[in-house]
PDB file of C-alpha atoms in Angstrom:
ATOM      1  CA  UNK A 115       0.059  -0.071  -0.085  1.00 94.00           C
ATOM      2  CA  UNK A 116       1.377   3.323  -1.013  1.00 98.00           C
ATOM      3  CA  UNK A 117       0.849   6.702   0.907  1.00 98.00           C
ATOM      4  CA  UNK A 118       1.269   9.871  -1.134  1.00 98.00           C
ATOM      5  CA  UNK A 119       1.898  13.253   0.569  1.00 98.00           C
ATOM      6  CA  UNK A 120       1.245  16.667  -0.628  1.00 98.00           C
ATOM      7  CA  UNK A 121       3.026  19.488   1.321  1.00 98.00           C
ATOM      8  CA  UNK A 122       3.673  23.138   0.856  1.00 96.00           C
ATOM      9  CA  UNK A 123       7.005  23.747   2.576  1.00 92.00           C
ATOM     10  CA  UNK A 124      10.573  22.577   2.095  1.00 94.00           C
ATOM     11  CA  UNK A 125      10.834  21.476   5.672  1.00 94.00           C
ATOM     12  CA  UNK A 126       7.776  19.225   5.342  1.00 96.00           C
ATOM     13  CA  UNK A 127       9.291  17.361   2.491  1.00 97.00           C
ATOM     14  CA  UNK A 128      11.694  15.686   5.074  1.00 97.00           C
ATOM     15  CA  UNK A 129       9.766  16.053   8.206  1.00 98.00           C
ATOM     16  CA  UNK A 130       6.370  14.678   7.296  1.00 98.00           C
ATOM     17  CA  UNK A 131       7.375  11.171   6.267  1.00 98.00           C
ATOM     18  CA  UNK A 132       9.360  10.967   9.504  1.00 98.00           C
ATOM     19  CA  UNK A 133       6.215  12.078  11.439  1.00 98.00           C
ATOM     20  CA  UNK A 134       4.028   9.535   9.565  1.00 98.00           C
ATOM     21  CA  UNK A 135       6.334   6.689  10.461  1.00 97.00           C
ATOM     22  CA  UNK A 136       6.506   7.772  14.120  1.00 98.00           C
ATOM     23  CA  UNK A 137       2.651   8.048  14.400  1.00 98.00           C
ATOM     24  CA  UNK A 138       2.159   4.591  12.768  1.00 97.00           C
ATOM     25  CA  UNK A 139       4.724   3.113  15.102  1.00 97.00           C
ATOM     26  CA  UNK A 140       2.958   4.741  18.090  1.00 97.00           C
ATOM     27  CA  UNK A 141      -0.332   3.208  17.065  1.00 97.00           C
ATOM     28  CA  UNK A 142       1.246  -0.246  16.603  1.00 96.00           C
ATOM     29  CA  UNK A 143       0.304  -0.245  12.978  1.00 95.00           C
ATOM     30  CA  UNK A 144      -0.137  -3.567  11.438  1.00 94.00           C
ATOM     31  CA  UNK A 145       0.246  -1.596   8.149  1.00 91.00           C
ATOM     32  CA  UNK A 146       3.620  -0.427   6.942  1.00 92.00           C
ATOM     33  CA  UNK A 147       2.758   1.667   3.896  1.00 96.00           C
ATOM     34  CA  UNK A 148       5.377   2.704   1.313  1.00 97.00           C
ATOM     35  CA  UNK A 149       5.539   6.416   1.941  1.00 97.00           C
ATOM     36  CA  UNK A 150       6.291   8.162  -1.382  1.00 98.00           C
ATOM     37  CA  UNK A 151       8.533  11.311  -1.387  1.00 97.00           C
ATOM     38  CA  UNK A 152       6.248  14.111  -0.791  1.00 98.00           C
ATOM     39  CA  UNK A 153       5.016  16.340  -3.693  1.00 98.00           C
ATOM     40  CA  UNK A 154       5.612  19.964  -2.806  1.00 98.00           C
ATOM     41  CA  UNK A 155       3.302  22.652  -4.089  1.00 98.00           C
ATOM     42  CA  UNK A 156       3.605  26.249  -2.936  1.00 96.00           C
ATOM     43  CA  UNK A 157       0.920  27.490  -0.582  1.00 95.00           C
ATOM     44  CA  UNK A 158      -0.358  30.110  -3.063  1.00 95.00           C
ATOM     45  CA  UNK A 159      -1.049  27.327  -5.655  1.00 96.00           C
ATOM     46  CA  UNK A 160      -2.260  24.850  -3.151  1.00 96.00           C
ATOM     47  CA  UNK A 161      -5.219  26.966  -2.098  1.00 97.00           C
ATOM     48  CA  UNK A 162      -6.354  27.234  -5.790  1.00 98.00           C
ATOM     49  CA  UNK A 163      -8.936  24.705  -6.811  1.00 98.00           C
ATOM     50  CA  UNK A 164      -7.530  23.770 -10.322  1.00 98.00           C
ATOM     51  CA  UNK A 165      -3.898  23.618  -8.846  1.00 98.00           C
ATOM     52  CA  UNK A 166      -4.879  21.563  -5.895  1.00 98.00           C
ATOM     53  CA  UNK A 167      -6.786  19.234  -7.981  1.00 98.00           C
ATOM     54  CA  UNK A 168      -3.986  18.819 -10.453  1.00 98.00           C
ATOM     55  CA  UNK A 169      -1.795  17.795  -7.429  1.00 98.00           C
ATOM     56  CA  UNK A 170      -4.427  15.362  -6.114  1.00 98.00           C
ATOM     57  CA  UNK A 171      -4.697  13.761  -9.698  1.00 98.00           C
ATOM     58  CA  UNK A 172      -0.985  13.357  -9.947  1.00 98.00           C
ATOM     59  CA  UNK A 173      -0.427  11.814  -6.583  1.00 98.00           C
ATOM     60  CA  UNK A 174      -3.623   9.476  -6.904  1.00 98.00           C
ATOM     61  CA  UNK A 175      -2.118   8.052 -10.020  1.00 98.00           C
ATOM     62  CA  UNK A 176       1.177   7.507  -8.139  1.00 98.00           C
ATOM     63  CA  UNK A 177      -0.417   5.715  -5.302  1.00 98.00           C
ATOM     64  CA  UNK A 178      -2.783   3.495  -7.202  1.00 96.00           C
ATOM     65  CA  UNK A 179      -6.187   2.056  -6.363  1.00 94.00           C
ATOM     66  CA  UNK A 180      -5.438   0.963  -2.903  1.00 93.00           C
ATOM     67  CA  UNK A 181      -3.238   3.983  -2.100  1.00 96.00           C
ATOM     68  CA  UNK A 182      -3.918   6.823   0.400  1.00 98.00           C
ATOM     69  CA  UNK A 183      -3.274  10.546   0.037  1.00 98.00           C
ATOM     70  CA  UNK A 184      -2.555  12.881   2.880  1.00 98.00           C
ATOM     71  CA  UNK A 185      -2.354  16.669   2.404  1.00 98.00           C
ATOM     72  CA  UNK A 186      -0.640  18.914   4.980  1.00 98.00           C
ATOM     73  CA  UNK A 187      -0.371  22.690   4.848  1.00 97.00           C
ATOM     74  CA  UNK A 188      -0.232  25.581   7.255  1.00 97.00           C
ATOM     75  CA  UNK A 189      -3.436  27.418   7.862  1.00 96.00           C
ATOM     76  CA  UNK A 190      -1.611  30.691   8.332  1.00 94.00           C
ATOM     77  CA  UNK A 191      -4.500  33.143   9.171  1.00 93.00           C
ATOM     78  CA  UNK A 192      -7.138  30.841   7.762  1.00 95.00           C
ATOM     79  CA  UNK A 193      -9.286  28.840  10.125  1.00 95.00           C
ATOM     80  CA  UNK A 194      -8.173  25.263   9.808  1.00 95.00           C
ATOM     81  CA  UNK A 195     -11.948  24.096  10.512  1.00 95.00           C
ATOM     82  CA  UNK A 196     -12.811  25.881   7.180  1.00 97.00           C
ATOM     83  CA  UNK A 197      -9.482  25.597   5.011  1.00 97.00           C
ATOM     84  CA  UNK A 198      -9.305  21.872   5.506  1.00 97.00           C
ATOM     85  CA  UNK A 199     -12.853  20.929   4.681  1.00 97.00           C
ATOM     86  CA  UNK A 200     -12.804  23.172   1.700  1.00 98.00           C
ATOM     87  CA  UNK A 201      -9.710  21.442   0.275  1.00 98.00           C
ATOM     88  CA  UNK A 202     -10.976  18.034   1.065  1.00 98.00           C
ATOM     89  CA  UNK A 203     -14.150  18.768  -0.885  1.00 98.00           C
ATOM     90  CA  UNK A 204     -12.065  19.743  -3.902  1.00 98.00           C
ATOM     91  CA  UNK A 205      -9.934  16.542  -3.430  1.00 98.00           C
ATOM     92  CA  UNK A 206     -13.158  14.422  -3.362  1.00 98.00           C
ATOM     93  CA  UNK A 207     -14.548  16.047  -6.463  1.00 98.00           C
ATOM     94  CA  UNK A 208     -11.356  15.246  -8.241  1.00 98.00           C
ATOM     95  CA  UNK A 209     -10.759  11.733  -6.947  1.00 97.00           C
ATOM     96  CA  UNK A 210     -13.414  10.217  -4.822  1.00 96.00           C
ATOM     97  CA  UNK A 211     -11.983   6.758  -5.348  1.00 96.00           C
ATOM     98  CA  UNK A 212      -9.085   7.449  -3.089  1.00 96.00           C
ATOM     99  CA  UNK A 213      -8.846   7.597   0.623  1.00 97.00           C
ATOM    100  CA  UNK A 214      -7.749  10.991   1.560  1.00 98.00           C
ATOM    101  CA  UNK A 215      -7.065  13.422   4.433  1.00 98.00           C
ATOM    102  CA  UNK A 216      -6.311  17.134   4.453  1.00 98.00           C
ATOM    103  CA  UNK A 217      -4.806  18.503   7.606  1.00 98.00           C
ATOM    104  CA  UNK A 218      -4.247  22.258   8.128  1.00 97.00           C
ATOM    105  CA  UNK A 219      -1.699  23.078  10.852  1.00 97.00           C
ATOM    106  CA  UNK A 220      -3.180  25.803  12.926  1.00 96.00           C
ATOM    107  CA  UNK A 221      -0.928  28.837  12.133  1.00 95.00           C
ATOM    108  CA  UNK A 222       2.240  26.619  11.315  1.00 96.00           C
ATOM    109  CA  UNK A 223       3.566  23.221  11.595  1.00 97.00           C
ATOM    110  CA  UNK A 224       6.041  24.535  14.142  1.00 97.00           C
ATOM    111  CA  UNK A 225       3.147  25.076  16.650  1.00 97.00           C
ATOM    112  CA  UNK A 226       3.253  21.362  17.184  1.00 98.00           C
ATOM    113  CA  UNK A 227       6.854  21.546  18.434  1.00 98.00           C
ATOM    114  CA  UNK A 228       5.731  24.478  20.701  1.00 98.00           C
ATOM    115  CA  UNK A 229       2.931  22.291  22.184  1.00 98.00           C
ATOM    116  CA  UNK A 230       5.543  19.627  23.041  1.00 98.00           C
ATOM    117  CA  UNK A 231       8.494  22.058  23.707  1.00 98.00           C
ATOM    118  CA  UNK A 232       9.662  20.348  26.991  1.00 98.00           C
ATOM    119  CA  UNK A 233      10.529  17.292  24.865  1.00 98.00           C
ATOM    120  CA  UNK A 234      12.955  19.280  22.801  1.00 98.00           C
ATOM    121  CA  UNK A 235      15.021  20.874  25.620  1.00 98.00           C
ATOM    122  CA  UNK A 236      18.593  20.831  24.736  1.00 97.00           C
ATOM    123  CA  UNK A 237      18.170  19.962  21.136  1.00 97.00           C
ATOM    124  CA  UNK A 238      19.877  21.972  18.486  1.00 97.00           C
ATOM    125  CA  UNK A 239      20.651  24.627  21.064  1.00 97.00           C
ATOM    126  CA  UNK A 240      17.336  25.010  22.630  1.00 98.00           C
ATOM    127  CA  UNK A 241      17.515  25.838  26.272  1.00 98.00           C
ATOM    128  CA  UNK A 242      17.442  23.125  29.054  1.00 98.00           C
ATOM    129  CA  UNK A 243      14.525  24.825  30.804  1.00 98.00           C
ATOM    130  CA  UNK A 244      12.391  25.291  27.687  1.00 98.00           C
ATOM    131  CA  UNK A 245       8.762  25.475  28.457  1.00 97.00           C
ATOM    132  CA  UNK A 246       5.646  25.197  26.237  1.00 97.00           C
ATOM    133  CA  UNK A 247       3.646  28.309  25.793  1.00 96.00           C
ATOM    134  CA  UNK A 248      -0.028  28.048  27.203  1.00 94.00           C
ATOM    135  CA  UNK A 249      -1.662  28.265  23.793  1.00 94.00           C
ATOM    136  CA  UNK A 250       0.904  27.262  21.169  1.00 95.00           C
ATOM    137  CA  UNK A 251      -1.481  27.321  18.213  1.00 95.00           C
ATOM    138  CA  UNK A 252      -2.289  30.928  18.906  1.00 94.00           C
ATOM    139  CA  UNK A 253       1.297  32.015  18.179  1.00 95.00           C
ATOM    140  CA  UNK A 254       1.429  33.493  14.682  1.00 92.00           C
ATOM    141  CA  UNK A 255       5.141  32.853  14.260  1.00 95.00           C
ATOM    142  CA  UNK A 256       6.154  29.590  15.598  1.00 96.00           C
ATOM    143  CA  UNK A 257       9.418  29.515  13.614  1.00 96.00           C
ATOM    144  CA  UNK A 258      10.398  32.846  15.201  1.00 97.00           C
ATOM    145  CA  UNK A 259       9.454  31.654  18.731  1.00 98.00           C
ATOM    146  CA  UNK A 260      11.954  28.724  18.230  1.00 98.00           C
ATOM    147  CA  UNK A 261      14.396  30.809  16.507  1.00 97.00           C
ATOM    148  CA  UNK A 262      14.546  33.373  19.327  1.00 98.00           C
ATOM    149  CA  UNK A 263      15.581  30.478  21.601  1.00 98.00           C
ATOM    150  CA  UNK A 264      18.215  28.943  19.479  1.00 98.00           C
ATOM    151  CA  UNK A 265      21.664  30.527  19.192  1.00 97.00           C
ATOM    152  CA  UNK A 266      21.876  30.117  15.440  1.00 95.00           C
ATOM    153  CA  UNK A 267      18.285  30.685  14.696  1.00 97.00           C
ATOM    154  CA  UNK A 268      15.727  28.296  13.302  1.00 97.00           C
ATOM    155  CA  UNK A 269      16.301  26.690   9.873  1.00 96.00           C
ATOM    156  CA  UNK A 270      13.060  25.081   8.537  1.00 95.00           C
ATOM    157  CA  UNK A 271      15.059  22.746   6.242  1.00 94.00           C
ATOM    158  CA  UNK A 272      17.418  21.507   9.011  1.00 96.00           C
ATOM    159  CA  UNK A 273      15.606  21.830  12.271  1.00 97.00           C
ATOM    160  CA  UNK A 274      12.037  20.892  11.294  1.00 97.00           C
ATOM    161  CA  UNK A 275      13.063  17.302  10.429  1.00 97.00           C
ATOM    162  CA  UNK A 276      15.291  17.039  13.475  1.00 97.00           C
ATOM    163  CA  UNK A 277      12.540  18.119  15.741  1.00 98.00           C
ATOM    164  CA  UNK A 278      10.003  15.853  13.946  1.00 98.00           C
ATOM    165  CA  UNK A 279      12.223  12.993  15.006  1.00 98.00           C
ATOM    166  CA  UNK A 280      12.145  13.732  18.641  1.00 97.00           C
ATOM    167  CA  UNK A 281       9.163  15.750  19.862  1.00 98.00           C
ATOM    168  CA  UNK A 282       6.716  14.098  22.237  1.00 98.00           C
ATOM    169  CA  UNK A 283       3.605  13.034  20.122  1.00 98.00           C
ATOM    170  CA  UNK A 284       1.503  12.538  23.030  1.00 97.00           C
ATOM    171  CA  UNK A 285       2.249  16.048  24.386  1.00 97.00           C
ATOM    172  CA  UNK A 286       1.766  17.556  20.885  1.00 98.00           C
ATOM    173  CA  UNK A 287      -1.787  16.097  20.786  1.00 97.00           C
ATOM    174  CA  UNK A 288      -2.891  18.954  22.930  1.00 95.00           C
ATOM    175  CA  UNK A 289      -2.671  20.996  19.743  1.00 97.00           C
ATOM    176  CA  UNK A 290      -5.936  20.303  18.088  1.00 96.00           C
ATOM    177  CA  UNK A 291      -4.590  20.281  14.545  1.00 97.00           C
ATOM    178  CA  UNK A 292      -1.803  17.878  15.413  1.00 98.00           C
ATOM    179  CA  UNK A 293      -4.489  15.742  17.127  1.00 98.00           C
ATOM    180  CA  UNK A 294      -6.487  15.790  13.794  1.00 98.00           C
ATOM    181  CA  UNK A 295      -3.268  14.655  11.898  1.00 98.00           C
ATOM    182  CA  UNK A 296      -2.724  11.846  14.460  1.00 98.00           C
ATOM    183  CA  UNK A 297      -6.323  10.724  14.094  1.00 98.00           C
ATOM    184  CA  UNK A 298      -6.466  11.017  10.335  1.00 98.00           C
ATOM    185  CA  UNK A 299      -3.296   8.879  10.004  1.00 98.00           C
ATOM    186  CA  UNK A 300      -5.125   6.096  12.084  1.00 97.00           C
ATOM    187  CA  UNK A 301      -8.125   6.534   9.945  1.00 97.00           C
ATOM    188  CA  UNK A 302      -6.382   6.169   6.661  1.00 97.00           C
ATOM    189  CA  UNK A 303      -5.106   2.903   7.735  1.00 96.00           C
ATOM    190  CA  UNK A 304      -8.023   1.547   9.722  1.00 96.00           C
ATOM    191  CA  UNK A 305      -6.301   1.801  13.050  1.00 96.00           C
ATOM    192  CA  UNK A 306      -8.466   2.740  16.060  1.00 94.00           C
ATOM    193  CA  UNK A 307      -6.783   5.745  17.731  1.00 96.00           C
ATOM    194  CA  UNK A 308      -7.256   6.340  21.532  1.00 93.00           C
ATOM    195  CA  UNK A 309      -8.636   9.705  22.517  1.00 93.00           C
ATOM    196  CA  UNK A 310      -5.942  12.129  23.728  1.00 91.00           C
ATOM    197  CA  UNK A 311      -5.604  12.916  27.488  1.00 77.00           C
ATOM    198  CA  UNK A 312      -6.510  16.549  28.025  1.00 57.00           C
TER     199      UNK A 312
END
């Protein structure tokens, strides 16, 4: 079984496959999909119906009939609860014959690292007493929040995959958009996902 990924950022090209594998491992998945290299589409194109559907069509052909597709993008200033369903509707209109999910990270992917900040203490220059902000998904610039606490700043292409390999998945589920990703990965592969502890 193949899993096709559509992402918007350079960092997600490396980070998302790592994250998907970690979630499947955490869920004791009996399925080990072949995760294809992510197909990157800049956000400006990804939120246009014709461009989005073009990407869905391309990836649907790559994954085949039994394949799955997951789309991940930052919501930025859009509401994830509006952006995600709108894009999923476009995806279904294009390829209703594929199992698909669209996840919009509230604000930015990096908000998920903020939600589990304690688990990243001491990594890549982050301080040993790092604490998660009370409402990580309300911070508009998660990259800046991390970069301000790192001696060499934050590099999306270098630090995002490194942090994706280590952050605490359970702690990150307090971020609603990460919890949706976690649940959707389970749903795509028929795995029952336990509710998060709040």
